[in-house]
Amino acid sequence: MAFAVTSLPDFKQVNRDQIINKVVLGGRFISRITKQTGVKKDALINLLDTDPQFQNGAVCGFTAKGDTTLSQRTIATGDIKVNMSWCPQTLLGKYAEYQVRIAATPNAEHLPFEEEIIANVESHINKKLEAAVFFGDTTSEDENLKRFDGIVKIANADTGVVKTTIAAGSTAYAAIKQVYLALPEDILDKAEIYVCPALYRQFILELVEKNYYHYPATEEAPSEIKFPSTDVRIVKTDGLATSEAKKYIVAGDPREIVFGCDLENDREDARIWFSDDDDLYKMKISFNAGIQYAFSDRIVLADYTTIAE
C-alpha cells in the first residue's frame, strides 16, 4: 500500500466539487467539446434541422414548403468509481517516515503528500477517461474501457458516419490531408481533426521539412495547429494513443460532440477519510460518464495501420 493525504475532513468539505470537476471535465479533449450535465443514466441529445425552400417571390399567394426535422440521439453513460487506501505504517523505515505522526486521532494529523497524490490521481483518471471517450466498449475485458461505449465503437457501427481508410505507409501529412478532404463542406470553418501524439509529432516534423510551418526554436511546439491554408485545427489527443494494430483519426465539429455526466446531484462523490476500523486513509471518487455525437454525417472516422516515418 502507498500513503498520502492530510486535513481530510476540511479537504472534503472545501474541495469536493473542485476534485469532481477536475476528474470528470479535466481532460484536454473533454474540455473542448460540449458538456451535457444532469445525465442520470441515459439522456437524449435533442436535434433540430430545417430545410427551407425558395419560391417565386414575384407572385402572390402562400404555399408552405420545407420541413423542420426533430430527431434525437442517446448518450448512454456508465457508472465509475475509484477506491484507494493508504496505510501510514508502511512509511516507517522509509525516507518519508519523519512525516508520520503516531497519535490517538491520526485523522487530525498533518500527513504528507496529500496535494501531490490528489493531483496525480486526477491526472491518471483524466488520461483513462480520455481513452474511454474514444475506445470505450462495454464488451471489453479492460476495466478502464468497459464502462461505456466510446466514439470509435459508436462510429464504426454507424452507417451514416464518413469513413475512410488510410493506406499503409502513408505519411502523417497525407493521412491528415485525406481526413481533411473527407470533411463535409459545411463544417470546414469549425471542424477539428483529432490525432494521437505520435502522429501529431510526425505531422509537425513534416510541416517543418516542407517549410509549411515555422516557430522560434526557443518556444515549445504547440499541441494544436491549423492545417496549412485552412481553418481546420489538428489537435494532439492523448485519448487516441493506442497499442492496437488499427489506429484511428477522428474529425468533426467539437460543438456537436457531447460528453454526458451528472454533476448536479449527490451521485458524484469525492471523499478522503481516516477509517478507525482498519487504521487506513481511504479515498472514494465516483461519477458517471458517456459520449455521443449529434450528426452522423458530420463525423469522419479514419483508420490506419502504419504511417511512414
Short mmCIF file of C-alpha atoms in Angstrom, two decimals:
data_model
loop_
_atom_site.label_atom_id
_atom_site.label_comp_id
_atom_site.label_asym_id
_atom_site.label_seq_id
_atom_site.Cartn_x
_atom_site.Cartn_y
_atom_site.Cartn_z
CA MET A 1 0.00 0.00 0.00
CA ALA A 2 1.03 3.59 -0.53
CA PHE A 3 0.48 6.67 1.61
CA ALA A 4 -0.75 10.28 1.47
CA VAL A 5 -3.41 12.89 2.44
CA THR A 6 -3.84 15.50 5.12
CA SER A 7 -6.52 17.57 6.95
CA LEU A 8 -9.11 15.26 5.50
CA PRO A 9 -12.46 16.45 6.90
CA ASP A 10 -11.77 20.05 5.81
CA PHE A 11 -10.41 18.91 2.46
CA LYS A 12 -13.63 17.03 1.71
CA GLN A 13 -15.89 19.90 2.65
CA VAL A 14 -14.00 22.58 0.76
CA ASN A 15 -12.77 20.76 -2.34
CA ARG A 16 -15.26 18.01 -3.20
CA ASP A 17 -16.76 19.84 -6.20
CA GLN A 18 -13.34 21.02 -7.32
CA ILE A 19 -12.00 17.45 -7.33
CA ILE A 20 -15.04 16.12 -9.19
CA ASN A 21 -14.80 18.82 -11.85
CA LYS A 22 -11.09 18.22 -12.33
CA VAL A 23 -11.62 14.47 -12.58
CA VAL A 24 -14.67 14.44 -14.85
CA LEU A 25 -14.08 17.52 -17.00
CA GLY A 26 -10.32 17.95 -16.73
CA GLY A 27 -9.26 16.02 -19.82
CA ARG A 28 -7.98 18.09 -22.71
CA PHE A 29 -10.35 16.63 -25.31
CA ILE A 30 -13.33 16.65 -22.95
CA SER A 31 -12.67 20.30 -22.13
CA ARG A 32 -13.01 21.18 -25.85
CA ILE A 33 -16.35 19.53 -26.59
CA THR A 34 -19.93 20.17 -25.45
CA LYS A 35 -20.93 19.04 -21.95
CA GLN A 36 -24.43 17.87 -21.06
CA THR A 37 -24.90 17.59 -17.31
CA GLY A 38 -27.77 16.24 -15.28
CA VAL A 39 -27.49 12.85 -17.01
CA LYS A 40 -28.53 10.11 -14.58
CA LYS A 41 -28.02 7.06 -16.79
CA ASP A 42 -29.09 7.66 -20.37
CA ALA A 43 -30.04 11.02 -21.87
CA LEU A 44 -31.19 12.31 -25.23
CA ILE A 45 -29.50 14.91 -27.40
CA ASN A 46 -32.40 16.79 -28.97
CA LEU A 47 -31.63 17.85 -32.54
CA LEU A 48 -33.43 20.22 -34.89
CA ASP A 49 -32.79 20.79 -38.59
CA THR A 50 -34.76 22.81 -41.16
CA ASP A 51 -34.92 22.70 -44.96
CA PRO A 52 -36.47 25.98 -46.20
CA GLN A 53 -37.34 26.03 -49.92
CA PHE A 54 -37.08 29.08 -52.20
CA GLN A 55 -40.21 30.01 -54.16
CA ASN A 56 -41.13 32.60 -56.77
CA GLY A 57 -41.41 35.89 -54.91
CA ALA A 58 -42.91 37.70 -57.92
CA VAL A 59 -46.32 36.12 -57.49
CA CYS A 60 -48.94 36.43 -54.74
CA GLY A 61 -50.18 33.62 -52.58
CA PHE A 62 -48.79 31.45 -49.82
CA THR A 63 -47.68 27.86 -50.21
CA ALA A 64 -45.71 26.34 -47.37
CA LYS A 65 -42.65 24.35 -48.46
CA GLY A 66 -39.83 22.97 -46.37
CA ASP A 67 -39.67 20.79 -43.31
CA THR A 68 -38.34 21.06 -39.78
CA THR A 69 -36.97 17.72 -38.65
CA LEU A 70 -36.72 16.83 -34.99
CA SER A 71 -34.51 13.92 -34.03
CA GLN A 72 -32.66 12.52 -31.03
CA ARG A 73 -29.51 10.61 -30.21
CA THR A 74 -28.87 8.83 -26.93
CA ILE A 75 -25.94 9.35 -24.59
CA ALA A 76 -25.54 6.17 -22.58
CA THR A 77 -23.38 6.75 -19.50
CA GLY A 78 -21.64 4.27 -17.26
CA ASP A 79 -21.06 4.47 -13.51
CA ILE A 80 -17.41 4.71 -12.49
CA LYS A 81 -15.71 4.67 -9.12
CA VAL A 82 -12.16 4.74 -7.82
CA ASN A 83 -11.41 3.35 -4.36
CA MET A 84 -7.93 3.65 -2.88
CA SER A 85 -6.42 3.31 0.60
CA TRP A 86 -3.15 4.12 2.34
CA CYS A 87 -1.59 2.74 5.50
CA PRO A 88 0.69 5.27 7.25
CA GLN A 89 2.62 2.43 8.90
CA THR A 90 4.13 1.47 5.54
CA LEU A 91 6.17 4.68 5.57
CA LEU A 92 8.01 3.77 8.78
CA GLY A 93 11.59 2.91 8.00
CA LYS A 94 11.37 4.68 4.63
CA TYR A 95 12.67 8.09 3.61
CA ALA A 96 9.34 9.78 4.48
CA GLU A 97 8.92 8.35 7.97
CA TYR A 98 9.87 11.70 9.53
CA GLN A 99 6.50 12.97 8.32
CA VAL A 100 4.48 10.24 10.04
CA ARG A 101 2.98 11.09 13.40
CA ILE A 102 1.51 8.31 15.52
CA ALA A 103 -1.41 9.65 17.53
CA ALA A 104 -4.69 8.59 19.03
CA THR A 105 -6.50 10.65 16.43
CA PRO A 106 -4.43 10.19 13.25
CA ASN A 107 -7.08 11.79 11.09
CA ALA A 108 -6.31 15.08 12.85
CA GLU A 109 -2.62 14.87 12.00
CA HIS A 110 -0.99 16.59 9.07
CA LEU A 111 0.05 13.74 6.77
CA PRO A 112 2.45 14.10 3.85
CA PHE A 113 1.83 14.06 0.11
CA GLU A 114 -1.90 14.82 0.12
CA GLU A 115 -1.84 17.50 -2.57
CA GLU A 116 0.66 15.59 -4.69
CA ILE A 117 -1.34 12.38 -4.61
CA ILE A 118 -4.65 14.12 -5.29
CA ALA A 119 -3.14 15.85 -8.32
CA ASN A 120 -1.60 12.60 -9.51
CA VAL A 121 -4.85 10.67 -9.12
CA GLU A 122 -6.71 13.36 -11.05
CA SER A 123 -4.21 13.27 -13.91
CA HIS A 124 -4.40 9.48 -14.22
CA ILE A 125 -8.20 9.46 -14.14
CA ASN A 126 -8.22 12.18 -16.82
CA LYS A 127 -5.95 10.06 -19.01
CA LYS A 128 -8.04 6.91 -18.58
CA LEU A 129 -11.31 8.77 -19.15
CA GLU A 130 -9.99 10.40 -22.34
CA ALA A 131 -9.05 6.94 -23.64
CA ALA A 132 -12.52 5.63 -22.77
CA VAL A 133 -14.18 8.52 -24.60
CA PHE A 134 -12.60 7.20 -27.80
CA PHE A 135 -12.11 3.47 -27.21
CA GLY A 136 -14.74 2.65 -24.60
CA ASP A 137 -16.51 -0.66 -25.24
CA THR A 138 -18.95 -2.23 -22.79
CA THR A 139 -17.89 -5.68 -24.06
CA SER A 140 -14.20 -5.01 -23.38
CA GLU A 141 -12.21 -7.00 -20.84
CA ASP A 142 -10.30 -3.84 -19.94
CA GLU A 143 -11.73 -2.50 -16.68
CA ASN A 144 -10.88 1.06 -17.70
CA LEU A 145 -12.70 0.85 -21.05
CA LYS A 146 -15.79 -1.24 -20.31
CA ARG A 147 -17.89 1.40 -18.51
CA PHE A 148 -19.43 2.99 -21.64
CA ASP A 149 -19.08 2.88 -25.43
CA GLY A 150 -16.69 5.39 -26.99
CA ILE A 151 -16.68 7.33 -30.24
CA VAL A 152 -14.78 4.71 -32.24
CA LYS A 153 -17.20 1.88 -31.42
CA ILE A 154 -20.26 4.07 -31.92
CA ALA A 155 -18.99 5.46 -35.23
CA ASN A 156 -17.85 2.08 -36.58
CA ALA A 157 -21.39 0.75 -36.13
CA ASP A 158 -22.97 3.88 -37.66
CA THR A 159 -23.56 3.68 -41.43
CA GLY A 160 -24.08 7.44 -41.60
CA VAL A 161 -20.55 8.31 -40.47
CA VAL A 162 -18.00 9.30 -43.12
CA LYS A 163 -15.40 6.51 -43.01
CA THR A 164 -12.08 6.36 -44.78
CA THR A 165 -9.08 4.03 -44.63
CA ILE A 166 -5.58 5.46 -44.89
CA ALA A 167 -3.22 3.34 -46.96
CA ALA A 168 -0.42 1.65 -45.07
CA GLY A 169 2.81 3.61 -45.31
CA SER A 170 1.15 6.97 -45.93
CA THR A 171 2.89 9.96 -44.41
CA ALA A 172 1.31 11.79 -41.48
CA TYR A 173 0.69 14.79 -43.71
CA ALA A 174 -1.02 12.64 -46.38
CA ALA A 175 -3.13 10.87 -43.75
CA ILE A 176 -4.39 14.08 -42.18
CA LYS A 177 -4.95 15.64 -45.61
CA GLN A 178 -7.13 12.64 -46.52
CA VAL A 179 -9.25 13.22 -43.41
CA TYR A 180 -9.47 16.93 -44.17
CA LEU A 181 -10.74 16.21 -47.70
CA ALA A 182 -13.38 13.86 -46.25
CA LEU A 183 -14.87 16.57 -44.01
CA PRO A 184 -18.29 17.90 -45.04
CA GLU A 185 -18.07 21.34 -46.58
CA ASP A 186 -20.47 22.96 -44.13
CA ILE A 187 -18.23 22.36 -41.08
CA LEU A 188 -14.87 23.29 -42.60
CA ASP A 189 -14.82 26.61 -40.73
CA LYS A 190 -15.27 24.96 -37.33
CA ALA A 191 -14.06 21.35 -37.60
CA GLU A 192 -11.13 19.85 -35.71
CA ILE A 193 -9.09 16.75 -36.54
CA TYR A 194 -8.01 14.68 -33.53
CA VAL A 195 -4.84 12.59 -33.79
CA CYS A 196 -2.66 10.63 -31.39
CA PRO A 197 0.55 12.27 -30.08
CA ALA A 198 2.84 10.09 -32.24
CA LEU A 199 1.03 11.01 -35.46
CA TYR A 200 0.91 14.67 -34.44
CA ARG A 201 4.65 14.69 -33.80
CA GLN A 202 5.33 13.24 -37.26
CA PHE A 203 2.92 15.75 -38.82
CA ILE A 204 4.71 18.73 -37.22
CA LEU A 205 8.12 17.47 -38.40
CA GLU A 206 6.77 17.06 -41.92
CA LEU A 207 5.42 20.61 -41.90
CA VAL A 208 8.83 21.93 -40.87
CA GLU A 209 10.57 19.86 -43.55
CA LYS A 210 8.10 21.07 -46.16
CA ASN A 211 8.71 24.64 -44.99
CA TYR A 212 4.95 24.96 -44.33
CA TYR A 213 5.40 25.98 -40.71
CA HIS A 214 7.97 27.79 -38.60
CA TYR A 215 8.22 28.54 -34.90
CA PRO A 216 11.11 30.01 -32.88
CA ALA A 217 13.49 27.40 -31.51
CA THR A 218 13.06 28.89 -28.02
CA GLU A 219 9.33 28.08 -27.98
CA GLU A 220 7.73 24.76 -27.23
CA ALA A 221 5.92 23.03 -30.07
CA PRO A 222 2.16 23.66 -29.77
CA SER A 223 -0.36 20.93 -29.07
CA GLU A 224 -2.60 22.08 -31.91
CA ILE A 225 -2.09 23.77 -35.25
CA LYS A 226 -4.18 24.71 -38.28
CA PHE A 227 -3.78 22.57 -41.36
CA PRO A 228 -1.89 24.80 -43.83
CA SER A 229 -4.14 27.27 -45.67
CA THR A 230 -7.32 26.07 -43.90
CA ASP A 231 -9.39 26.87 -40.81
CA VAL A 232 -9.29 23.26 -39.58
CA ARG A 233 -7.26 22.59 -36.45
CA ILE A 234 -5.17 19.46 -35.96
CA VAL A 235 -5.27 18.62 -32.26
CA LYS A 236 -2.88 16.31 -30.40
CA THR A 237 -5.16 13.99 -28.43
CA ASP A 238 -3.81 11.63 -25.77
CA GLY A 239 -7.02 9.60 -25.73
CA LEU A 240 -6.30 8.32 -29.27
CA ALA A 241 -2.97 6.77 -28.26
CA THR A 242 -3.37 3.02 -28.59
CA SER A 243 -1.19 -0.06 -28.97
CA GLU A 244 -3.75 -1.81 -31.17
CA ALA A 245 -2.81 -2.76 -34.74
CA LYS A 246 -5.53 -0.49 -36.12
CA LYS A 247 -5.36 3.17 -35.13
CA TYR A 248 -7.82 5.99 -35.68
CA ILE A 249 -8.19 9.65 -36.54
CA VAL A 250 -11.47 11.35 -35.59
CA ALA A 251 -12.75 14.63 -37.02
CA GLY A 252 -15.82 16.78 -36.54
CA ASP A 253 -17.22 19.95 -35.01
CA PRO A 254 -16.38 19.85 -31.26
CA ARG A 255 -19.66 21.64 -30.50
CA GLU A 256 -21.50 18.65 -31.96
CA ILE A 257 -19.65 16.05 -29.87
CA VAL A 258 -21.34 15.73 -26.48
CA PHE A 259 -19.90 14.43 -23.21
CA GLY A 260 -22.63 13.39 -20.78
CA CYS A 261 -22.35 13.25 -16.99
CA ASP A 262 -24.39 14.24 -13.94
CA LEU A 263 -22.51 16.87 -11.88
CA GLU A 264 -25.79 18.19 -10.48
CA ASN A 265 -26.67 15.67 -7.78
CA ASP A 266 -25.19 13.60 -5.00
CA ARG A 267 -24.30 10.63 -7.19
CA GLU A 268 -20.84 12.16 -7.64
CA ASP A 269 -18.62 11.74 -4.65
CA ALA A 270 -15.08 12.69 -3.72
CA ARG A 271 -14.11 11.79 -0.18
CA ILE A 272 -10.94 11.20 1.78
CA TRP A 273 -11.20 9.99 5.35
CA PHE A 274 -9.46 8.05 8.08
CA SER A 275 -11.11 4.75 8.94
CA ASP A 276 -10.83 3.75 12.60
CA ASP A 277 -11.95 0.23 11.70
CA ASP A 278 -8.73 -0.67 9.92
CA ASP A 279 -6.43 2.33 10.51
CA LEU A 280 -6.36 3.29 6.84
CA TYR A 281 -6.77 6.52 5.00
CA LYS A 282 -9.29 5.96 2.22
CA MET A 283 -10.29 7.76 -0.96
CA LYS A 284 -13.52 7.33 -2.89
CA ILE A 285 -14.26 9.08 -6.19
CA SER A 286 -17.44 8.21 -8.09
CA PHE A 287 -19.15 9.69 -11.14
CA ASN A 288 -20.82 8.73 -14.41
CA ALA A 289 -19.74 9.48 -17.97
CA GLY A 290 -20.68 8.85 -21.59
CA ILE A 291 -20.09 10.23 -25.10
CA GLN A 292 -22.15 10.79 -28.25
CA TYR A 293 -22.11 12.96 -31.37
CA ALA A 294 -25.07 14.88 -32.75
CA PHE A 295 -24.94 14.23 -36.52
CA SER A 296 -23.54 11.07 -38.09
CA ASP A 297 -22.77 12.62 -41.47
CA ARG A 298 -20.64 15.34 -39.87
CA ILE A 299 -18.22 12.92 -38.20
CA VAL A 300 -15.19 11.49 -40.03
CA LEU A 301 -13.58 8.27 -38.78
CA ALA A 302 -10.32 7.23 -40.43
CA ASP A 303 -8.38 4.07 -39.62
CA TYR A 304 -4.79 3.18 -40.44
CA THR A 305 -2.17 0.59 -39.57
CA THR A 306 1.18 2.24 -40.32
CA ILE A 307 2.42 5.74 -41.04
CA ALA A 308 5.73 6.31 -42.81
CA GLU A 309 8.48 7.84 -40.69
#
